[in-house]
């Protein structure tokens, strides 16, 4: 036992001696202090032999030693250096102080907001740096922590701005810049419940942190409330600060979890919610481009799976439904309006991104169904679940065109360039169809007949023909296809036809009246009379039934077709109309000829035309007749039937605008006073003079159809050669 | 025929005269100036050209040696003497500041390093103008060196007057500007020194995150407790090296 105690005492002494020796060895390593060493170093611990001056065999820290350490202050730059020997300081032009640095006013550090940066420095340094860098500055002495200060320089980054007094710790989710601004700008002290002006307030910024973060020990904690921010649904903390994007599955995560501690990207919290998706119940990461946005739940939105009663926001479904089709938010389309083309009710006006039609013009053109008087195009747009209507300009000055762009339907009102169709100089089929808003309606044309009425060309002299640049009936089939027709608006424009000006416009600008006469080249005068009497006296209609009474066609010499402005003088009345059958309805043995009219003149008898057949490119009009004047031969198969001619002028009138007889967009039949197509018939001899005694030598005209007679162009109402109640008149 | 021969003779004489004048001007440059064919370089350009390289070289040397041309307390690292900005020989003690105001210290060092060159350049300037037929006078003034963001500006308040015929011109201030990011690097060096005083170490990663244009390297040579810091501007490749000997006591 005694031995044991002796051993303990011995070991203790050894340990004590060793410890003292260690401490001694540490403190006596350089017990001397040299103010200026041989190598120029100041205040260093070197042996006397290496010291050039002011050697002291004691520590430099001893009071009174010129090398004692303290704080060195630069009055010029505001820098304060602790642990600086007095001699070194004074030799550097500094002011030496032995006070603790926090007691030296010039050395109080704060946050120097320099331009967009933040530097933790003294106020003098801050001013000096601002001066050198040419920047504005503000000095925040309430920020006493270097990291908080540096955090403020991340100006656009969000985080928790913690405002602290000795009584309370408040927090606001802000950017570093806002947190670093002076209180007069940020109003941060207003967060405090017990703020007394002039009392000490410190501000600290924690970039990327949420105010609810447990580690910040603020007065803010998580709550069940949500708010809308930048289209997304966010949880709020009890101080009203945004937490992270709503995710019902994460609400019960611990307070120190990332979800309640750090600002996270919405995409890291849950996948974007698209319109109509059930994920809106659980996730607040809305996607405006996929038709969702934060809003109060509405009937069409799914009920959120959130057990909290005060849940007030959700990724609302912004899609729209129209005519059984669902559109995404911001999509637009052409609405279904009466009398316009529409996707379901008609072909719709669909174009590609370069504006070319995706549907043929032949399908788009139907003036009896589309672009009716009073109709108007309308663009509809899906705007956050609501359908907004944007009417295009009235009277079809604009039409709605629809296209697909990046998988989205878009529609726009585009100008209907209808005037360019009628204004087209020297129109041809190709030139016309190149204009987006025009349509080439094959049929008769002044081009073929020149500026004279059709048929009259053959009464012109050769010089006149050359002067007018006319081809005198020698058009090739290709030329005829190009030139024989009218360039009309694809989308019939409207006009104020019910006003005097509108009527004047209809009458002046559009060439509706056409003079026409029918060639009924009956085989004999007797036959001709019978032909006429059949139609006018017996009331027999032209048809090709097996009805015994309907025999007039047998009297026709194979060319009973309407030839505008051609014809010999015939008796009163024209009844060569048939029952509206289309050309294609006729089959073999048709009562009208399909030959192209070929007309010639005898050289010595200009008032004696001669007709013949065209077979292919061969014309037999003059083949066997040597005295034919070739210069006056022409070939004009403009229309093979009266109905095709009638239909042409009707359609052309309707395509040209609201002047034609057209059922309006409400389905109402127009009144004669409001719209009309007046068709006049000129009964002339070959020299264009009237066949009537009282009009002898005069060119006369009379109304054949008008008003509602032509409402149905396939079934026009014929009222006799001269419209009842009207008279012929001299032109 | 004789008339033509006379004209040819005149042409030959004129050509010989032209060649002779050109040869004279090449042989005697001073003659070019005096006849107004050549003007001397502007004083500002002359001084900028004369001092720019010297300043750059001296700054480079200073930057490699911790801010001192002749480091008093230094460590030899890769054959270069590097100044200790803060040093303690004693373990478990914070380092003692050796250069408290680094920016001013370097400005002074640069100024000291170029004084002779400034004199030489201005004397050369005067001589150049004298040689070119001017009457030149030089009155020497103060030299101010400033480290500023992205540049070092040396202002020399020398008065230089030169005159010729009736024309007299005077310059009172000359500025030599050298592109350099030493100002920015020194700011970081001082912060590192503060860290070393407080913590006995520094957190280089924080500085690189704060300013991504700057690379902070810490080298530990054999000398115990010494850290060599190499700060590099990634864009300009400007460097600043310095040494600190401190002891971590945390």
PDB file of N, CA, C and O in Angstrom, chain A residues 90-125:
ATOM      1  N   UNK A  90       2.653  52.406 -36.421  1.00  0.00           N
ATOM      2  CA  UNK A  90       3.002  53.825 -36.572  1.00  0.00           C
ATOM      3  C   UNK A  90       3.908  54.047 -37.775  1.00  0.00           C
ATOM      4  O   UNK A  90       3.810  55.067 -38.452  1.00  0.00           O
ATOM      5  N   UNK A  91       4.745  53.053 -38.043  1.00  0.00           N
ATOM      6  CA  UNK A  91       5.592  53.178 -39.245  1.00  0.00           C
ATOM      7  C   UNK A  91       4.777  53.073 -40.528  1.00  0.00           C
ATOM      8  O   UNK A  91       5.242  53.474 -41.595  1.00  0.00           O
ATOM      9  N   UNK A  92       3.604  52.503 -40.413  1.00  0.00           N
ATOM     10  CA  UNK A  92       2.733  52.390 -41.595  1.00  0.00           C
ATOM     11  C   UNK A  92       1.761  53.554 -41.704  1.00  0.00           C
ATOM     12  O   UNK A  92       0.865  53.544 -42.538  1.00  0.00           O
ATOM     13  N   UNK A  93       1.909  54.494 -40.818  1.00  0.00           N
ATOM     14  CA  UNK A  93       1.038  55.670 -40.866  1.00  0.00           C
ATOM     15  C   UNK A  93      -0.273  55.474 -40.140  1.00  0.00           C
ATOM     16  O   UNK A  93      -1.205  56.266 -40.319  1.00  0.00           O
ATOM     17  N   UNK A  94      -0.355  54.423 -39.324  1.00  0.00           N
ATOM     18  CA  UNK A  94      -1.603  54.150 -38.623  1.00  0.00           C
ATOM     19  C   UNK A  94      -1.657  54.775 -37.246  1.00  0.00           C
ATOM     20  O   UNK A  94      -0.657  55.279 -36.738  1.00  0.00           O
ATOM     21  N   UNK A  95      -2.823  54.728 -36.689  1.00  0.00           N
ATOM     22  CA  UNK A  95      -3.041  55.247 -35.335  1.00  0.00           C
ATOM     23  C   UNK A  95      -3.172  54.035 -34.421  1.00  0.00           C
ATOM     24  O   UNK A  95      -4.053  53.192 -34.619  1.00  0.00           O
ATOM     25  N   UNK A  96      -2.273  53.941 -33.446  1.00  0.00           N
ATOM     26  CA  UNK A  96      -2.250  52.751 -32.604  1.00  0.00           C
ATOM     27  C   UNK A  96      -3.172  52.921 -31.400  1.00  0.00           C
ATOM     28  O   UNK A  96      -3.159  53.938 -30.739  1.00  0.00           O
ATOM     29  N   UNK A  97      -3.964  51.873 -31.138  1.00  0.00           N
ATOM     30  CA  UNK A  97      -4.860  51.934 -29.978  1.00  0.00           C
ATOM     31  C   UNK A  97      -4.790  50.618 -29.243  1.00  0.00           C
ATOM     32  O   UNK A  97      -4.743  49.552 -29.853  1.00  0.00           O
ATOM     33  N   UNK A  98      -4.807  50.756 -27.906  1.00  0.00           N
ATOM     34  CA  UNK A  98      -4.727  49.533 -27.105  1.00  0.00           C
ATOM     35  C   UNK A  98      -6.108  49.053 -26.678  1.00  0.00           C
ATOM     36  O   UNK A  98      -6.240  47.983 -26.105  1.00  0.00           O
ATOM     37  N   UNK A  99      -7.134  49.800 -26.990  1.00  0.00           N
ATOM     38  CA  UNK A  99      -8.496  49.373 -26.634  1.00  0.00           C
ATOM     39  C   UNK A  99      -8.895  48.139 -27.452  1.00  0.00           C
ATOM     40  O   UNK A  99      -8.340  47.892 -28.526  1.00  0.00           O
ATOM     41  N   UNK A 100      -9.851  47.447 -26.904  1.00  0.00           N
ATOM     42  CA  UNK A 100     -10.399  46.327 -27.696  1.00  0.00           C
ATOM     43  C   UNK A 100     -11.086  46.910 -28.936  1.00  0.00           C
ATOM     44  O   UNK A 100     -11.650  48.004 -28.886  1.00  0.00           O
ATOM     45  N   UNK A 101     -11.006  46.159 -30.011  1.00  0.00           N
ATOM     46  CA  UNK A 101     -11.477  46.711 -31.296  1.00  0.00           C
ATOM     47  C   UNK A 101     -12.949  47.108 -31.245  1.00  0.00           C
ATOM     48  O   UNK A 101     -13.353  48.096 -31.856  1.00  0.00           O
ATOM     49  N   UNK A 102     -13.755  46.364 -30.513  1.00  0.00           N
ATOM     50  CA  UNK A 102     -15.178  46.697 -30.494  1.00  0.00           C
ATOM     51  C   UNK A 102     -15.473  47.968 -29.718  1.00  0.00           C
ATOM     52  O   UNK A 102     -16.589  48.467 -29.714  1.00  0.00           O
ATOM     53  N   UNK A 103     -14.431  48.477 -29.036  1.00  0.00           N
ATOM     54  CA  UNK A 103     -14.631  49.732 -28.305  1.00  0.00           C
ATOM     55  C   UNK A 103     -14.084  50.940 -29.082  1.00  0.00           C
ATOM     56  O   UNK A 103     -14.138  52.064 -28.600  1.00  0.00           O
ATOM     57  N   UNK A 104     -13.547  50.658 -30.238  1.00  0.00           N
ATOM     58  CA  UNK A 104     -12.998  51.765 -31.037  1.00  0.00           C
ATOM     59  C   UNK A 104     -14.054  52.167 -32.077  1.00  0.00           C
ATOM     60  O   UNK A 104     -14.396  51.366 -32.960  1.00  0.00           O
ATOM     61  N   UNK A 105     -14.588  53.363 -31.975  1.00  0.00           N
ATOM     62  CA  UNK A 105     -15.693  53.748 -32.873  1.00  0.00           C
ATOM     63  C   UNK A 105     -15.329  53.628 -34.351  1.00  0.00           C
ATOM     64  O   UNK A 105     -16.130  53.185 -35.162  1.00  0.00           O
ATOM     65  N   UNK A 106     -14.093  54.011 -34.699  1.00  0.00           N
ATOM     66  CA  UNK A 106     -13.709  53.968 -36.121  1.00  0.00           C
ATOM     67  C   UNK A 106     -13.671  52.539 -36.666  1.00  0.00           C
ATOM     68  O   UNK A 106     -13.638  52.336 -37.878  1.00  0.00           O
ATOM     69  N   UNK A 107     -13.648  51.582 -35.775  1.00  0.00           N
ATOM     70  CA  UNK A 107     -13.474  50.191 -36.229  1.00  0.00           C
ATOM     71  C   UNK A 107     -14.777  49.393 -36.214  1.00  0.00           C
ATOM     72  O   UNK A 107     -14.756  48.175 -36.417  1.00  0.00           O
ATOM     73  N   UNK A 108     -15.869  50.059 -35.955  1.00  0.00           N
ATOM     74  CA  UNK A 108     -17.112  49.298 -35.891  1.00  0.00           C
ATOM     75  C   UNK A 108     -17.491  48.811 -37.287  1.00  0.00           C
ATOM     76  O   UNK A 108     -17.601  49.601 -38.224  1.00  0.00           O
ATOM     77  N   UNK A 109     -17.660  47.521 -37.356  1.00  0.00           N
ATOM     78  CA  UNK A 109     -17.953  46.928 -38.659  1.00  0.00           C
ATOM     79  C   UNK A 109     -19.462  46.882 -38.919  1.00  0.00           C
ATOM     80  O   UNK A 109     -20.257  46.739 -37.992  1.00  0.00           O
ATOM     81  N   UNK A 110     -19.769  47.027 -40.141  1.00  0.00           N
ATOM     82  CA  UNK A 110     -21.171  46.912 -40.562  1.00  0.00           C
ATOM     83  C   UNK A 110     -21.190  46.413 -41.992  1.00  0.00           C
ATOM     84  O   UNK A 110     -20.161  46.007 -42.538  1.00  0.00           O
ATOM     85  N   UNK A 111     -22.331  46.476 -42.563  1.00  0.00           N
ATOM     86  CA  UNK A 111     -22.430  45.975 -43.934  1.00  0.00           C
ATOM     87  C   UNK A 111     -22.398  47.152 -44.904  1.00  0.00           C
ATOM     88  O   UNK A 111     -23.257  48.032 -44.857  1.00  0.00           O
ATOM     89  N   UNK A 112     -21.408  47.126 -45.725  1.00  0.00           N
ATOM     90  CA  UNK A 112     -21.244  48.199 -46.699  1.00  0.00           C
ATOM     91  C   UNK A 112     -21.911  47.759 -48.003  1.00  0.00           C
ATOM     92  O   UNK A 112     -21.434  46.841 -48.671  1.00  0.00           O
ATOM     93  N   UNK A 113     -23.034  48.358 -48.312  1.00  0.00           N
ATOM     94  CA  UNK A 113     -23.747  48.019 -49.554  1.00  0.00           C
ATOM     95  C   UNK A 113     -23.177  48.893 -50.666  1.00  0.00           C
ATOM     96  O   UNK A 113     -23.455  50.077 -50.750  1.00  0.00           O
ATOM     97  N   UNK A 114     -22.371  48.252 -51.461  1.00  0.00           N
ATOM     98  CA  UNK A 114     -21.625  48.985 -52.479  1.00  0.00           C
ATOM     99  C   UNK A 114     -22.130  48.548 -53.847  1.00  0.00           C
ATOM    100  O   UNK A 114     -21.819  47.460 -54.316  1.00  0.00           O
ATOM    101  N   UNK A 115     -22.903  49.389 -54.480  1.00  0.00           N
ATOM    102  CA  UNK A 115     -23.505  48.986 -55.756  1.00  0.00           C
ATOM    103  C   UNK A 115     -24.350  47.744 -55.524  1.00  0.00           C
ATOM    104  O   UNK A 115     -25.216  47.730 -54.654  1.00  0.00           O
ATOM    105  N   UNK A 116     -24.044  46.702 -56.256  1.00  0.00           N
ATOM    106  CA  UNK A 116     -24.790  45.446 -56.090  1.00  0.00           C
ATOM    107  C   UNK A 116     -24.111  44.513 -55.083  1.00  0.00           C
ATOM    108  O   UNK A 116     -24.618  43.443 -54.794  1.00  0.00           O
ATOM    109  N   UNK A 117     -22.952  44.934 -54.561  1.00  0.00           N
ATOM    110  CA  UNK A 117     -22.206  44.055 -53.667  1.00  0.00           C
ATOM    111  C   UNK A 117     -22.367  44.471 -52.212  1.00  0.00           C
ATOM    112  O   UNK A 117     -22.827  45.577 -51.922  1.00  0.00           O
ATOM    113  N   UNK A 118     -21.958  43.579 -51.352  1.00  0.00           N
ATOM    114  CA  UNK A 118     -21.970  43.887 -49.934  1.00  0.00           C
ATOM    115  C   UNK A 118     -20.601  43.523 -49.364  1.00  0.00           C
ATOM    116  O   UNK A 118     -20.072  42.458 -49.668  1.00  0.00           O
ATOM    117  N   UNK A 119     -20.038  44.431 -48.596  1.00  0.00           N
ATOM    118  CA  UNK A 119     -18.721  44.188 -47.998  1.00  0.00           C
ATOM    119  C   UNK A 119     -18.846  44.442 -46.505  1.00  0.00           C
ATOM    120  O   UNK A 119     -19.430  45.447 -46.088  1.00  0.00           O
ATOM    121  N   UNK A 120     -18.282  43.554 -45.732  1.00  0.00           N
ATOM    122  CA  UNK A 120     -18.311  43.750 -44.286  1.00  0.00           C
ATOM    123  C   UNK A 120     -17.094  44.596 -43.930  1.00  0.00           C
ATOM    124  O   UNK A 120     -15.957  44.131 -44.026  1.00  0.00           O
ATOM    125  N   UNK A 121     -17.321  45.830 -43.559  1.00  0.00           N
ATOM    126  CA  UNK A 121     -16.177  46.737 -43.351  1.00  0.00           C
ATOM    127  C   UNK A 121     -16.577  47.850 -42.387  1.00  0.00           C
ATOM    128  O   UNK A 121     -17.714  47.926 -41.925  1.00  0.00           O
ATOM    129  N   UNK A 122     -15.614  48.733 -42.155  1.00  0.00           N
ATOM    130  CA  UNK A 122     -15.936  49.918 -41.363  1.00  0.00           C
ATOM    131  C   UNK A 122     -16.600  50.946 -42.282  1.00  0.00           C
ATOM    132  O   UNK A 122     -16.536  50.828 -43.508  1.00  0.00           O
ATOM    133  N   UNK A 123     -17.176  51.930 -41.647  1.00  0.00           N
ATOM    134  CA  UNK A 123     -17.887  52.928 -42.443  1.00  0.00           C
ATOM    135  C   UNK A 123     -16.898  53.730 -43.301  1.00  0.00           C
ATOM    136  O   UNK A 123     -17.180  54.064 -44.448  1.00  0.00           O
ATOM    137  N   UNK A 124     -15.712  54.017 -42.709  1.00  0.00           N
ATOM    138  CA  UNK A 124     -14.728  54.797 -43.472  1.00  0.00           C
ATOM    139  C   UNK A 124     -14.248  53.987 -44.677  1.00  0.00           C
ATOM    140  O   UNK A 124     -14.128  54.499 -45.793  1.00  0.00           O
ATOM    141  N   UNK A 125     -14.012  52.693 -44.456  1.00  0.00           N
ATOM    142  CA  UNK A 125     -13.587  51.835 -45.573  1.00  0.00           C
ATOM    143  C   UNK A 125     -14.648  51.796 -46.653  1.00  0.00           C
ATOM    144  O   UNK A 125     -14.358  51.755 -47.851  1.00  0.00           O
TER     145      UNK A 125
END
